[in-house]
Short mmCIF file of C-alpha atoms in Angstrom, two decimals:
data_model
loop_
_atom_site.label_atom_id
_atom_site.label_comp_id
_atom_site.label_asym_id
_atom_site.label_seq_id
_atom_site.Cartn_x
_atom_site.Cartn_y
_atom_site.Cartn_z
CA MET G 8 176.65 -18.28 194.86
CA GLU G 9 172.96 -20.20 194.19
CA LEU G 10 171.06 -22.66 195.96
CA ASN G 11 171.25 -26.60 195.53
CA ASN G 12 168.47 -28.97 196.54
CA THR G 13 169.44 -30.23 199.58
CA ILE G 14 168.48 -28.71 203.15
CA LEU G 15 169.58 -28.75 206.13
CA VAL G 16 168.70 -30.62 208.90
CA THR G 17 169.55 -30.00 213.01
CA GLY G 18 169.01 -32.31 215.77
CA ALA G 19 168.57 -34.75 212.91
CA ALA G 20 169.81 -37.68 215.36
CA GLY G 21 167.18 -37.54 217.35
CA PHE G 22 163.54 -38.43 217.89
CA ILE G 23 161.77 -36.57 216.34
CA GLY G 24 164.97 -35.05 213.93
CA SER G 25 165.48 -39.27 212.47
CA ASN G 26 162.20 -39.48 211.63
CA PHE G 27 162.06 -35.86 209.82
CA VAL G 28 165.27 -37.10 208.18
CA LEU G 29 164.13 -41.03 207.36
CA GLU G 30 160.28 -39.90 206.22
CA TRP G 31 161.70 -37.17 204.28
CA LEU G 32 164.22 -39.29 201.85
CA ARG G 33 161.29 -41.44 201.59
CA SER G 34 158.87 -38.89 199.66
CA GLU G 35 161.28 -35.79 198.49
CA GLN G 36 164.57 -35.77 196.02
CA ALA G 37 166.38 -33.17 197.94
CA LYS G 38 169.44 -34.29 199.73
CA VAL G 39 169.69 -33.89 203.30
CA ILE G 40 172.77 -32.85 205.02
CA THR G 41 172.34 -33.78 209.48
CA LEU G 42 173.81 -32.52 212.07
CA ASP G 43 173.69 -33.28 215.88
CA LYS G 44 176.10 -32.96 218.34
CA LEU G 45 175.56 -36.84 219.48
CA THR G 46 174.82 -36.09 223.34
CA TYR G 47 172.52 -37.95 225.71
CA ALA G 48 169.30 -38.53 222.98
CA GLY G 49 171.18 -38.23 219.52
CA ASN G 50 171.64 -41.81 218.02
CA LEU G 51 173.19 -42.16 214.90
CA ARG G 52 171.46 -45.73 215.04
CA ASN G 53 168.70 -43.98 214.13
CA LEU G 54 169.66 -43.60 210.60
CA ALA G 55 171.44 -46.30 210.46
CA SER G 56 168.84 -47.55 207.27
CA ILE G 57 170.03 -44.80 205.61
CA ALA G 58 173.48 -44.76 206.21
CA GLY G 59 174.93 -45.40 202.60
CA ASN G 60 172.14 -43.37 201.38
CA PRO G 61 174.01 -41.06 198.24
CA ARG G 62 171.44 -37.96 199.80
CA HIS G 63 172.70 -38.16 202.71
CA GLU G 64 175.27 -36.81 204.64
CA PHE G 65 176.00 -36.65 208.48
CA VAL G 66 178.31 -34.02 210.16
CA ARG G 67 178.87 -34.37 214.43
CA GLY G 68 178.95 -30.67 214.85
CA ASP G 69 177.17 -28.14 217.98
CA ILE G 70 174.95 -25.30 216.25
CA CYS G 71 176.79 -23.52 218.51
CA ASP G 72 180.22 -23.91 216.82
CA GLU G 73 179.35 -20.61 214.39
CA GLN G 74 182.11 -21.65 212.41
CA LEU G 75 180.82 -24.64 211.79
CA VAL G 76 176.91 -23.02 210.40
CA ALA G 77 179.05 -20.77 207.89
CA ASP G 78 181.16 -23.80 205.99
CA LEU G 79 178.24 -25.60 207.06
CA LEU G 80 175.54 -23.19 204.22
CA LYS G 81 178.91 -22.22 202.33
CA SER G 82 180.06 -25.59 201.15
CA HIS G 83 176.32 -27.08 200.35
CA CYS G 84 174.19 -24.03 199.99
CA PRO G 85 170.86 -25.29 201.32
CA ARG G 86 167.73 -24.40 200.01
CA ALA G 87 166.42 -24.68 203.49
CA ILE G 88 167.43 -24.65 207.55
CA VAL G 89 164.77 -27.19 209.36
CA HIS G 90 165.98 -27.14 212.20
CA PHE G 91 164.90 -29.46 216.15
CA ALA G 92 167.92 -29.02 217.88
CA ALA G 93 167.05 -28.12 221.89
CA GLU G 94 167.02 -29.89 224.53
CA SER G 95 163.82 -30.34 225.60
CA HIS G 96 163.04 -32.52 228.37
CA VAL G 97 161.34 -30.45 231.30
CA ASP G 98 162.55 -32.91 234.66
CA ARG G 99 166.05 -32.44 232.46
CA SER G 100 165.54 -28.94 232.83
CA ILE G 101 164.54 -28.50 235.81
CA LYS G 102 167.69 -29.67 237.22
CA SER G 103 169.93 -28.12 234.49
CA PRO G 104 168.15 -25.00 233.06
CA ALA G 105 172.13 -22.99 232.39
CA GLU G 106 172.05 -25.97 228.62
CA PHE G 107 168.49 -25.57 228.19
CA VAL G 108 169.43 -21.45 227.17
CA HIS G 109 172.77 -22.11 226.31
CA THR G 110 171.45 -24.95 223.18
CA ASN G 111 168.30 -23.69 222.58
CA VAL G 112 168.24 -20.14 222.87
CA GLN G 113 172.26 -19.53 221.86
CA GLY G 114 171.81 -22.38 219.44
CA THR G 115 168.81 -20.79 217.90
CA LEU G 116 170.55 -17.33 217.45
CA ASN G 117 173.54 -18.49 215.79
CA LEU G 118 171.93 -20.66 213.58
CA LEU G 119 169.54 -17.84 212.51
CA GLN G 120 172.56 -15.08 212.60
CA LYS G 121 174.67 -17.51 209.79
CA SER G 122 171.43 -17.93 207.87
CA HIS G 123 170.79 -15.03 207.74
CA GLN G 124 174.34 -13.99 206.85
CA PHE G 125 174.23 -16.72 204.07
CA TRP G 126 170.72 -15.79 202.66
CA LEU G 127 172.05 -12.00 202.38
CA GLU G 128 174.79 -13.28 199.72
CA LEU G 129 172.76 -14.60 197.31
CA PRO G 130 171.18 -13.16 194.67
CA GLU G 131 168.65 -10.96 194.83
CA GLN G 132 166.00 -14.04 193.54
CA GLN G 133 167.26 -16.72 194.71
CA ARG G 134 165.84 -15.38 198.64
CA THR G 135 162.08 -15.70 197.83
CA ASN G 136 163.05 -19.88 197.32
CA PHE G 137 164.77 -19.80 200.99
CA ARG G 138 163.59 -20.85 204.45
CA PHE G 139 164.27 -21.98 207.66
CA LEU G 140 162.17 -23.41 210.06
CA HIS G 141 161.81 -23.68 213.64
CA VAL G 142 160.25 -26.48 215.44
CA SER G 143 158.54 -25.23 218.60
CA THR G 144 156.17 -27.05 220.86
CA ASP G 145 152.68 -25.52 222.86
CA GLU G 146 154.20 -25.66 225.97
CA VAL G 147 155.04 -22.26 225.20
CA TYR G 148 151.76 -21.65 225.89
CA GLY G 149 151.84 -22.36 229.22
CA SER G 150 148.23 -25.03 230.71
CA LEU G 151 144.61 -24.93 229.89
CA GLY G 152 141.94 -25.43 232.34
CA PRO G 153 139.38 -28.66 231.89
CA GLU G 154 137.08 -26.54 230.35
CA GLU G 155 139.68 -24.04 227.93
CA THR G 156 139.69 -23.90 224.45
CA ALA G 157 142.82 -25.14 222.71
CA PHE G 158 145.48 -22.81 221.35
CA THR G 159 146.14 -21.70 218.84
CA GLU G 160 148.81 -19.42 217.09
CA GLN G 161 147.40 -16.16 218.64
CA THR G 162 147.75 -18.32 222.21
CA PRO G 163 149.79 -15.63 224.40
CA TYR G 164 153.26 -16.88 225.66
CA ALA G 165 153.29 -17.51 229.81
CA PRO G 166 155.98 -20.48 229.60
CA ASN G 167 156.08 -22.54 233.11
CA SER G 168 159.16 -24.77 233.43
CA PRO G 169 162.96 -22.73 232.03
CA TYR G 170 161.93 -25.67 228.96
CA ALA G 171 158.78 -23.78 228.19
CA ALA G 172 160.98 -21.28 228.73
CA SER G 173 164.01 -21.06 226.81
CA LYS G 174 161.58 -22.75 223.67
CA ALA G 175 159.81 -19.68 223.91
CA SER G 176 162.49 -17.25 223.95
CA SER G 177 163.76 -18.57 220.60
CA ASP G 178 160.26 -18.47 218.58
CA HIS G 179 160.54 -14.79 219.92
CA LEU G 180 164.12 -14.70 218.26
CA VAL G 181 163.12 -16.52 215.06
CA ARG G 182 159.66 -13.69 214.87
CA ALA G 183 162.10 -10.82 215.30
CA TRP G 184 164.52 -12.35 212.41
CA HIS G 185 161.44 -12.41 210.67
CA HIS G 186 159.84 -9.37 210.58
CA THR G 187 163.79 -7.08 211.59
CA TYR G 188 164.89 -8.43 208.49
CA GLY G 189 162.44 -9.55 206.67
CA PHE G 190 164.41 -13.24 206.15
CA PRO G 191 161.78 -15.78 204.92
CA THR G 192 160.87 -18.02 208.78
CA VAL G 193 158.35 -20.53 209.73
CA THR G 194 157.74 -21.41 213.25
CA THR G 195 155.25 -24.53 214.33
CA ASN G 196 154.55 -25.74 217.02
CA CYS G 197 153.59 -28.79 217.94
CA SER G 198 151.90 -31.08 221.07
CA ASN G 199 152.75 -34.07 222.33
CA ASN G 200 155.24 -36.66 220.10
CA TYR G 201 154.94 -40.37 219.98
CA GLY G 202 156.99 -42.95 218.02
CA PRO G 203 159.55 -44.96 217.00
CA TYR G 204 162.80 -43.66 217.68
CA GLN G 205 161.50 -41.09 221.43
CA PHE G 206 164.82 -41.41 223.80
CA PRO G 207 163.33 -43.73 227.19
CA GLU G 208 163.08 -41.22 229.45
CA LYS G 209 159.81 -39.56 228.07
CA LEU G 210 156.40 -41.22 229.50
CA ILE G 211 155.67 -43.85 226.71
CA PRO G 212 158.43 -45.45 226.02
CA LEU G 213 160.09 -45.17 229.79
CA ILE G 214 156.46 -46.75 231.52
CA LEU G 215 156.62 -48.98 228.67
CA LEU G 216 160.34 -50.05 228.97
CA ASN G 217 159.79 -50.22 232.74
CA ALA G 218 156.29 -52.32 232.51
CA LEU G 219 158.52 -55.04 229.91
CA GLU G 220 160.52 -55.86 232.92
CA GLY G 221 158.45 -55.54 235.99
CA LYS G 222 159.74 -52.63 237.40
CA PRO G 223 157.08 -49.83 238.81
CA LEU G 224 155.81 -47.17 236.79
CA PRO G 225 156.05 -44.29 238.29
CA ILE G 226 153.11 -41.34 237.53
CA TYR G 227 153.14 -37.76 238.94
CA GLY G 228 150.83 -36.67 241.40
CA ASP G 229 147.19 -37.90 240.94
CA GLY G 230 147.83 -38.84 237.05
CA MET G 231 145.32 -37.11 235.60
CA ASN G 232 147.36 -34.74 233.78
CA ILE G 233 146.15 -33.53 230.02
CA ARG G 234 148.25 -34.07 226.77
CA ASP G 235 147.26 -34.27 222.97
CA TRP G 236 149.23 -36.64 221.49
CA LEU G 237 150.82 -36.48 217.86
CA TYR G 238 151.98 -39.66 216.21
CA VAL G 239 155.68 -38.38 214.81
CA GLU G 240 155.12 -39.33 210.97
CA ASP G 241 151.78 -36.94 211.64
CA HIS G 242 154.13 -34.07 212.64
CA CYS G 243 157.12 -34.39 210.35
CA GLU G 244 154.08 -34.59 206.97
CA GLY G 245 152.98 -31.36 208.54
CA ILE G 246 156.85 -30.21 208.97
CA ARG G 247 157.09 -31.20 205.47
CA MET G 248 153.81 -29.46 203.90
CA ALA G 249 155.06 -26.08 206.08
CA LEU G 250 158.30 -25.88 203.96
CA ALA G 251 157.00 -26.63 201.28
CA THR G 252 154.25 -24.16 201.48
CA GLY G 253 153.88 -21.81 204.61
CA ARG G 254 153.98 -18.38 204.88
CA PRO G 255 157.07 -16.55 205.51
CA GLY G 256 156.38 -15.20 208.70
CA GLU G 257 153.74 -17.56 209.96
CA THR G 258 153.63 -20.32 212.55
CA TYR G 259 151.66 -22.83 212.90
CA ASN G 260 150.03 -24.95 215.39
CA ILE G 261 150.12 -29.44 214.65
CA GLY G 262 148.87 -30.91 217.05
CA GLY G 263 147.49 -34.74 216.29
CA ASN G 264 143.48 -34.62 218.27
CA ASN G 265 144.23 -37.04 220.83
CA GLU G 266 143.88 -35.66 224.01
CA ARG G 267 144.70 -38.45 226.49
CA THR G 268 145.66 -38.13 230.75
CA ASN G 269 148.09 -39.32 231.56
CA LEU G 270 146.93 -42.23 233.89
CA GLU G 271 145.02 -42.86 230.34
CA VAL G 272 147.93 -43.14 228.65
CA VAL G 273 149.21 -45.53 231.06
CA THR G 274 147.01 -47.81 231.36
CA SER G 275 146.51 -48.35 227.32
CA ILE G 276 150.29 -49.08 227.39
CA CYS G 277 150.08 -52.23 230.07
CA ASP G 278 147.15 -53.89 228.21
CA LEU G 279 148.30 -53.99 224.97
CA LEU G 280 151.67 -55.30 226.63
CA ASP G 281 149.36 -58.54 228.64
CA GLU G 282 148.08 -58.82 224.57
CA LEU G 283 150.67 -58.92 223.06
CA LEU G 284 153.82 -60.33 225.54
CA PRO G 285 152.44 -61.19 228.58
CA ASP G 286 153.89 -62.71 231.73
CA ALA G 287 152.63 -64.72 234.62
CA LYS G 288 155.57 -63.53 236.99
CA ILE G 289 154.79 -60.21 236.15
CA GLY G 290 151.11 -60.51 236.37
CA HIS G 291 148.72 -57.31 235.09
CA ARG G 292 150.96 -54.91 234.34
CA ARG G 293 148.87 -52.20 236.32
CA ASN G 294 149.15 -53.25 239.09
CA LEU G 295 152.90 -51.92 238.93
CA MET G 296 151.61 -48.25 239.13
CA THR G 297 153.00 -45.72 241.14
CA TYR G 298 152.18 -42.23 242.32
CA VAL G 299 155.14 -39.85 242.98
CA ASN G 300 155.63 -36.30 244.47
CA ASP G 301 154.29 -34.35 241.22
CA ARG G 302 156.98 -32.30 238.82
CA PRO G 303 157.07 -28.95 240.40
CA GLY G 304 155.40 -26.67 238.10
CA HIS G 305 153.39 -28.90 236.29
CA ASP G 306 151.47 -27.76 233.54
CA ARG G 307 147.10 -29.39 233.66
CA ARG G 308 147.07 -29.69 230.27
CA TYR G 309 147.83 -28.70 226.88
CA ALA G 310 146.03 -28.56 223.71
CA ILE G 311 146.16 -27.97 219.69
CA ASP G 312 143.81 -26.34 217.15
CA ALA G 313 145.26 -27.43 214.13
CA SER G 314 142.27 -25.64 212.15
CA LYS G 315 145.30 -22.74 210.41
CA ILE G 316 147.02 -25.67 209.11
CA GLN G 317 144.36 -27.39 208.09
CA LYS G 318 142.42 -23.95 205.93
CA GLU G 319 145.69 -23.27 204.42
CA LEU G 320 148.15 -25.94 204.03
CA GLY G 321 145.22 -29.25 204.46
CA TRP G 322 147.47 -30.91 206.40
CA THR G 323 145.34 -33.11 209.36
CA SER G 324 146.75 -35.76 211.48
CA ARG G 325 145.77 -39.51 210.36
CA THR G 326 146.57 -41.85 213.31
CA ARG G 327 144.26 -42.34 216.21
CA PHE G 328 145.96 -42.41 219.37
CA ASP G 329 144.61 -46.33 219.74
CA HIS G 330 146.31 -47.22 216.92
CA GLY G 331 149.44 -45.19 217.07
CA ILE G 332 150.65 -46.27 220.63
CA ARG G 333 149.64 -49.99 219.42
CA LYS G 334 152.70 -49.42 215.97
CA THR G 335 154.74 -47.57 218.58
CA VAL G 336 154.62 -50.97 221.59
CA GLU G 337 155.14 -52.52 218.49
CA TRP G 338 157.74 -51.31 217.61
CA TYR G 339 159.96 -51.50 220.68
CA LEU G 340 158.86 -54.43 220.95
CA ALA G 341 160.96 -55.47 217.41
CA ASN G 342 163.75 -53.36 218.62
CA MET G 343 165.62 -54.08 221.74
CA GLU G 344 168.59 -53.89 220.73
CA TRP G 345 168.05 -50.09 219.70
CA VAL G 346 166.14 -49.67 223.03
CA ASP G 347 169.90 -51.78 225.08
CA GLU G 348 171.90 -49.31 223.24
CA VAL G 349 170.58 -45.91 224.35
CA ARG G 350 169.30 -47.27 227.89
CA SER G 351 173.76 -46.68 228.82
CA GLY G 352 174.74 -46.08 232.32
CA ALA G 353 174.41 -42.42 232.64
CA TYR G 354 170.97 -42.73 231.34
CA HIS G 355 170.08 -45.26 234.41
CA GLU G 356 171.63 -42.17 236.46
CA TRP G 357 169.77 -40.16 234.94
CA LEU G 358 166.91 -42.29 236.96
CA GLN G 359 167.89 -42.04 239.80
CA LEU G 360 168.60 -38.63 239.66
CA ASN G 361 165.07 -38.22 238.76
CA TYR G 362 162.98 -40.19 241.02
CA ARG G 363 164.58 -40.95 244.16
CA GLU G 364 163.95 -38.13 245.68
CA ARG G 365 160.14 -38.56 244.49
#
């Protein structure tokens, strides 16, 4: 058994996963096998532009399915797994934590076990060419105070939500498989992503679409929670570099160096829409901002120190927030058919469940 010039991407119909696959096929030569369960946040329309590409094959399935994962590895012999598949919305994790543990912990465990077994069956000289890249989040590090230095790869884990705890657990499993079994893993921890194809329960598309329709713009607490915003295409480039030249067993933080309060993000979207698509009936969209009860355990600030990946691999974020948010708003305005499809009845039911009590 020998490795093929193929990679397996899990969670490939989701927001970041689909952006990664699209960029990969533009930039690389390896074939891509995409695996996605197609839950509420997975959308095949994200991959519609590559439906006929001979270097792409989509498989619908669950990363917790042991036989499916084993069969995919045996039949395609990929040289790498890029693992995006995860439940990722903090509010949903507060309502349904068991689903997050099942997918994020049990699913990652299954991938590790099956890919490790596959790796052991490779000829010894080929094992050094295989990689398991695990995509994680800065939320595993907890919350920063206003004057604290940014998260580094040495920051102790302190997850504060069921989502963050499940991702921290998966990170620890990936680390253990390297240190115990010598399995060639690489982990990346990113800051808040934004850009095309993001499911509209997250802050930026939620605010954007509500503002378009003149609906209230819900802002948790005082709106002063700070996040480091990373344009998704920059993130995907960082992952490709970590996969290509990252050292096995290492973790690389990928951040945008764009700290903004939630209030700053919301007002920037309002102002862009007033510029690009003014509506006399709605008026100034900042007037739609509505403060609601804060999320339980809401982390105050995240910030990423990405100096390690910059020094070792040469990656740095290239998109300033003001440029990236304009591109994002313009993409949604140009793709309202995609928006209408993903905002199904189940999506509206979720909004009612999450915001009704606030």
